[in-house]
């Protein structure tokens, strides 16, 4: 299982790097959108939409919303759709605190409706942020992906070695506060290196970039836990089976759904304007 997971992870990393650095913006945007539409199909099944009609509706709605968000970004202000995504993830943090396990999806009709609507607020701002970062500076997007991925690995290793206190036992029993501390420490080192590479001259701006990276890592944890909530409510182990050893698309990119809009909004704020 570990070998399969490792091979799949290396192939995904290589493909992602080649796409980010080698594809023109439009082709990259289309590729990421197709990936996220697969995620939308997985989302529909996790929230009880098993019929072809419901699943197709999910995919169509996300595609249309992505087009609208892109038009707003190109002809208005990208901060509006990105801010909507950030506000949503703040609301998710509150939802995670009050979620009560042990009830089936059918018994929580209100929650199912919220989770279905959430597909737009979760996928569309993340897609737009990822596309915009690649268009602006591909290496900045690579840094964001590495920041979330390395931090997640550090949390896993630190949790296995030092983990004693569970962080979210109702959602993800394997996550510990010690793992989070390990993740934040490694992320701090990456953030300092990134600050010196991406932020020129102004030391205060570099400090701001480091703080942004740490906030982004916390957002990635929220994204990860929210996908765990989706699967727990649905009674599923994985969001899908497309990626051997990893599960589905949502299983692989859950942390980036929250991290990408938070990182982009913070980057825009640090720069004092739009891209």
Short mmCIF file of C-alpha atoms in Angstrom, two decimals:
data_model
loop_
_atom_site.label_atom_id
_atom_site.label_comp_id
_atom_site.label_asym_id
_atom_site.label_seq_id
_atom_site.Cartn_x
_atom_site.Cartn_y
_atom_site.Cartn_z
CA UNK A 1 0.00 0.00 0.00
CA UNK A 2 2.78 2.42 0.93
CA UNK A 3 4.68 1.63 -2.27
CA UNK A 4 1.57 2.19 -4.36
CA UNK A 5 0.90 5.47 -2.57
CA UNK A 6 4.50 6.59 -3.07
CA UNK A 7 4.54 5.78 -6.79
CA UNK A 8 1.22 7.54 -7.36
CA UNK A 9 2.40 10.55 -5.36
CA UNK A 10 5.63 10.86 -7.36
CA UNK A 11 3.77 10.58 -10.66
CA UNK A 12 1.25 13.22 -9.57
CA UNK A 13 4.03 15.54 -8.38
CA UNK A 14 5.89 15.20 -11.68
CA UNK A 15 2.75 15.77 -13.74
CA UNK A 16 1.73 18.78 -11.64
CA UNK A 17 5.18 20.38 -11.94
CA UNK A 18 5.26 19.84 -15.70
CA UNK A 19 1.77 21.31 -16.09
CA UNK A 20 2.46 24.35 -13.89
CA UNK A 21 5.76 25.23 -15.56
CA UNK A 22 5.08 24.05 -19.10
CA UNK A 23 1.46 24.72 -20.01
CA UNK A 24 0.10 28.07 -21.20
CA UNK A 25 -2.39 29.69 -18.85
CA UNK A 26 -5.53 28.70 -20.77
CA UNK A 27 -4.49 25.06 -21.12
CA UNK A 28 -3.52 24.90 -17.44
CA UNK A 29 -6.83 26.45 -16.41
CA UNK A 30 -8.73 23.88 -18.47
CA UNK A 31 -6.71 20.98 -17.03
CA UNK A 32 -7.27 22.08 -13.43
CA UNK A 33 -10.96 22.67 -14.14
CA UNK A 34 -11.38 19.13 -15.50
CA UNK A 35 -9.65 17.81 -12.36
CA UNK A 36 -11.94 19.85 -10.13
CA UNK A 37 -15.03 18.71 -12.06
CA UNK A 38 -14.04 15.14 -11.25
CA UNK A 39 -13.86 16.34 -7.65
CA UNK A 40 -17.36 17.81 -8.03
CA UNK A 41 -18.65 14.40 -9.13
CA UNK A 42 -17.04 12.82 -6.05
CA UNK A 43 -18.61 15.55 -3.91
CA UNK A 44 -22.07 14.78 -5.29
CA UNK A 45 -21.76 11.11 -4.31
CA UNK A 46 -20.49 11.96 -0.83
CA UNK A 47 -23.54 14.16 -0.27
CA UNK A 48 -26.06 11.56 -1.42
CA UNK A 49 -26.27 12.33 -5.12
CA UNK A 50 -25.98 8.87 -6.65
CA UNK A 51 -28.06 9.34 -9.79
CA UNK A 52 -26.46 10.35 -13.08
CA UNK A 53 -28.73 13.40 -13.26
CA UNK A 54 -27.64 14.75 -9.87
CA UNK A 55 -23.98 14.08 -10.53
CA UNK A 56 -24.18 15.73 -13.96
CA UNK A 57 -25.91 18.72 -12.39
CA UNK A 58 -23.11 19.11 -9.87
CA UNK A 59 -20.49 19.08 -12.61
CA UNK A 60 -22.43 21.52 -14.80
CA UNK A 61 -23.10 23.99 -11.98
CA UNK A 62 -19.44 24.03 -10.93
CA UNK A 63 -18.32 24.54 -14.54
CA UNK A 64 -20.72 27.46 -15.05
CA UNK A 65 -19.77 29.03 -11.71
CA UNK A 66 -16.07 28.74 -12.62
CA UNK A 67 -16.77 30.56 -15.88
CA UNK A 68 -18.64 33.33 -14.07
CA UNK A 69 -15.85 33.67 -11.49
CA UNK A 70 -13.26 33.88 -14.26
CA UNK A 71 -15.22 36.62 -16.02
CA UNK A 72 -15.54 38.59 -12.77
CA UNK A 73 -11.81 38.22 -12.18
CA UNK A 74 -10.87 39.29 -15.71
CA UNK A 75 -13.24 42.22 -15.98
CA UNK A 76 -13.57 43.30 -12.37
CA UNK A 77 -11.73 42.41 -9.19
CA UNK A 78 -10.41 38.93 -8.47
CA UNK A 79 -10.53 39.67 -4.76
CA UNK A 80 -14.35 39.35 -4.70
CA UNK A 81 -14.66 35.63 -5.58
CA UNK A 82 -11.49 34.83 -3.62
CA UNK A 83 -12.81 36.67 -0.55
CA UNK A 84 -16.04 34.68 -0.75
CA UNK A 85 -13.97 31.51 -0.58
CA UNK A 86 -11.97 32.73 2.41
CA UNK A 87 -15.14 33.71 4.28
CA UNK A 88 -16.54 30.26 3.57
CA UNK A 89 -13.50 28.56 5.10
CA UNK A 90 -13.84 30.72 8.19
CA UNK A 91 -17.42 29.46 8.45
CA UNK A 92 -16.16 25.89 7.99
CA UNK A 93 -13.88 26.33 11.00
CA UNK A 94 -16.98 27.05 13.07
CA UNK A 95 -18.87 24.13 11.52
CA UNK A 96 -16.07 21.75 12.47
CA UNK A 97 -16.33 22.89 16.09
CA UNK A 98 -20.06 22.19 16.38
CA UNK A 99 -20.31 19.06 14.23
CA UNK A 100 -21.73 16.10 16.13
CA UNK A 101 -20.89 12.62 14.75
CA UNK A 102 -22.95 9.50 14.95
CA UNK A 103 -25.85 10.51 12.74
CA UNK A 104 -26.41 9.33 9.18
CA UNK A 105 -26.55 11.69 6.22
CA UNK A 106 -30.28 11.14 5.78
CA UNK A 107 -30.90 12.23 9.38
CA UNK A 108 -29.17 15.57 8.80
CA UNK A 109 -31.13 17.03 5.93
CA UNK A 110 -30.06 20.59 6.69
CA UNK A 111 -26.40 19.62 6.79
CA UNK A 112 -26.71 17.74 3.50
CA UNK A 113 -28.07 20.88 1.84
CA UNK A 114 -25.24 22.96 3.26
CA UNK A 115 -22.66 20.45 2.07
CA UNK A 116 -24.13 20.37 -1.43
CA UNK A 117 -24.06 24.15 -1.74
CA UNK A 118 -20.54 24.12 -0.32
CA UNK A 119 -19.20 22.51 -3.49
CA UNK A 120 -19.28 25.93 -5.18
CA UNK A 121 -17.64 27.85 -2.34
CA UNK A 122 -14.99 25.16 -1.92
CA UNK A 123 -14.02 24.32 -5.49
CA UNK A 124 -14.53 27.50 -7.52
CA UNK A 125 -12.43 30.00 -5.47
CA UNK A 126 -9.67 27.36 -5.14
CA UNK A 127 -9.66 26.76 -8.90
CA UNK A 128 -9.53 30.49 -9.61
CA UNK A 129 -6.71 31.05 -7.10
CA UNK A 130 -4.62 28.19 -8.50
CA UNK A 131 -5.10 29.37 -12.10
CA UNK A 132 -4.32 32.98 -11.20
CA UNK A 133 -1.15 32.08 -9.32
CA UNK A 134 0.13 30.03 -12.25
CA UNK A 135 -0.61 32.92 -14.57
CA UNK A 136 1.18 35.38 -12.29
CA UNK A 137 4.21 33.32 -11.20
CA UNK A 138 4.30 29.54 -11.70
CA UNK A 139 6.97 29.13 -9.03
CA UNK A 140 4.74 30.84 -6.46
CA UNK A 141 2.11 28.18 -7.13
CA UNK A 142 4.76 25.45 -6.85
CA UNK A 143 5.75 26.92 -3.50
CA UNK A 144 2.14 26.86 -2.27
CA UNK A 145 1.72 23.21 -3.25
CA UNK A 146 5.02 22.25 -1.62
CA UNK A 147 4.10 24.21 1.52
CA UNK A 148 0.86 22.28 1.97
CA UNK A 149 2.28 18.89 0.95
CA UNK A 150 5.46 19.03 3.04
CA UNK A 151 3.53 20.37 6.02
CA UNK A 152 1.05 17.51 5.77
CA UNK A 153 3.88 14.95 5.65
CA UNK A 154 5.58 16.61 8.62
CA UNK A 155 2.33 16.44 10.59
CA UNK A 156 2.01 12.72 9.83
CA UNK A 157 5.59 11.92 10.86
CA UNK A 158 5.55 14.10 13.97
CA UNK A 159 2.18 12.70 14.95
CA UNK A 160 3.39 9.11 14.65
CA UNK A 161 6.53 9.83 16.66
CA UNK A 162 5.30 12.25 19.31
CA UNK A 163 1.51 12.29 19.02
CA UNK A 164 -0.36 11.98 22.29
CA UNK A 165 -3.25 14.46 22.21
CA UNK A 166 -5.81 14.07 19.46
CA UNK A 167 -6.72 17.30 17.70
CA UNK A 168 -10.06 16.29 16.13
CA UNK A 169 -11.00 12.79 17.37
CA UNK A 170 -14.55 13.08 16.03
CA UNK A 171 -13.36 13.69 12.48
CA UNK A 172 -9.79 12.47 12.03
CA UNK A 173 -8.49 10.37 14.93
CA UNK A 174 -4.99 10.26 13.47
CA UNK A 175 -4.42 14.01 13.73
CA UNK A 176 -2.69 15.22 16.89
CA UNK A 177 -1.65 18.56 18.34
CA UNK A 178 1.95 17.36 18.33
CA UNK A 179 1.63 16.63 14.63
CA UNK A 180 0.30 20.13 14.05
CA UNK A 181 3.27 21.60 15.91
CA UNK A 182 5.65 19.61 13.73
CA UNK A 183 3.79 20.82 10.65
CA UNK A 184 4.01 24.45 11.76
CA UNK A 185 7.74 24.15 12.50
CA UNK A 186 8.61 22.75 9.07
CA UNK A 187 6.27 25.27 7.45
CA UNK A 188 8.03 28.09 9.26
CA UNK A 189 11.36 27.03 7.76
CA UNK A 190 9.83 26.84 4.27
CA UNK A 191 8.12 30.19 4.78
CA UNK A 192 11.39 31.92 5.71
CA UNK A 193 13.07 30.49 2.60
CA UNK A 194 10.10 31.55 0.47
CA UNK A 195 10.13 35.05 1.92
CA UNK A 196 13.73 35.59 0.85
CA UNK A 197 13.01 34.25 -2.63
CA UNK A 198 9.66 35.86 -3.45
CA UNK A 199 9.75 39.12 -1.45
CA UNK A 200 12.46 41.59 -2.37
CA UNK A 201 14.01 44.16 -0.06
CA UNK A 202 11.40 44.98 2.56
CA UNK A 203 11.98 42.96 5.75
CA UNK A 204 8.51 43.76 7.11
CA UNK A 205 6.98 42.44 3.91
CA UNK A 206 9.01 39.27 4.40
CA UNK A 207 7.68 38.92 7.93
CA UNK A 208 4.18 39.37 6.52
CA UNK A 209 4.85 36.64 3.96
CA UNK A 210 6.00 34.25 6.69
CA UNK A 211 2.83 34.97 8.68
CA UNK A 212 0.74 34.43 5.54
CA UNK A 213 2.35 31.03 5.00
CA UNK A 214 1.57 29.93 8.55
CA UNK A 215 -2.05 31.06 8.22
CA UNK A 216 -2.21 29.21 4.90
CA UNK A 217 -1.01 26.01 6.58
CA UNK A 218 -3.73 26.34 9.21
CA UNK A 219 -6.25 26.82 6.40
CA UNK A 220 -4.96 23.65 4.75
CA UNK A 221 -5.65 21.74 7.97
CA UNK A 222 -9.23 23.06 7.93
CA UNK A 223 -9.62 21.92 4.32
CA UNK A 224 -8.35 18.47 5.24
CA UNK A 225 -10.69 18.19 8.23
CA UNK A 226 -13.67 19.38 6.21
CA UNK A 227 -13.16 16.63 3.67
CA UNK A 228 -12.95 14.21 6.59
CA UNK A 229 -16.34 15.54 7.73
CA UNK A 230 -17.75 14.96 4.24
CA UNK A 231 -16.57 11.36 4.25
CA UNK A 232 -17.63 10.69 7.83
CA UNK A 233 -21.15 12.00 7.25
CA UNK A 234 -21.38 9.92 4.07
CA UNK A 235 -19.89 6.85 5.74
CA UNK A 236 -17.11 6.64 3.14
CA UNK A 237 -13.43 5.87 3.58
CA UNK A 238 -12.30 7.73 0.44
CA UNK A 239 -13.89 10.26 -1.88
CA UNK A 240 -13.20 7.99 -4.86
CA UNK A 241 -10.82 5.40 -6.30
CA UNK A 242 -9.25 7.26 -9.21
CA UNK A 243 -5.79 7.60 -7.63
CA UNK A 244 -4.29 4.27 -6.44
CA UNK A 245 -3.17 4.51 -2.84
CA UNK A 246 -4.67 7.99 -2.42
CA UNK A 247 -8.39 7.55 -3.09
CA UNK A 248 -10.10 10.25 -5.11
CA UNK A 249 -9.31 13.73 -6.34
CA UNK A 250 -10.73 15.33 -3.18
CA UNK A 251 -8.56 13.08 -1.03
CA UNK A 252 -5.46 14.37 -2.79
CA UNK A 253 -6.29 18.07 -3.02
CA UNK A 254 -8.51 18.69 0.02
CA UNK A 255 -5.97 20.85 1.86
CA UNK A 256 -5.33 23.00 -1.22
CA UNK A 257 -9.02 23.88 -1.53
CA UNK A 258 -8.72 26.09 1.54
CA UNK A 259 -5.04 26.97 1.25
CA UNK A 260 -5.14 28.42 -2.28
CA UNK A 261 -7.71 31.25 -1.79
CA UNK A 262 -6.24 32.18 1.61
CA UNK A 263 -2.73 32.36 0.18
CA UNK A 264 -3.76 34.39 -2.88
CA UNK A 265 -5.85 36.88 -0.89
CA UNK A 266 -2.96 37.38 1.53
CA UNK A 267 -0.51 37.78 -1.34
CA UNK A 268 -2.71 40.45 -2.93
CA UNK A 269 -2.93 42.26 0.40
CA UNK A 270 0.87 42.15 0.82
CA UNK A 271 1.31 43.59 -2.65
CA UNK A 272 -1.25 46.31 -1.98
CA UNK A 273 -3.45 45.64 -4.98
CA UNK A 274 -4.39 43.28 -7.78
CA UNK A 275 -2.21 41.08 -9.93
#
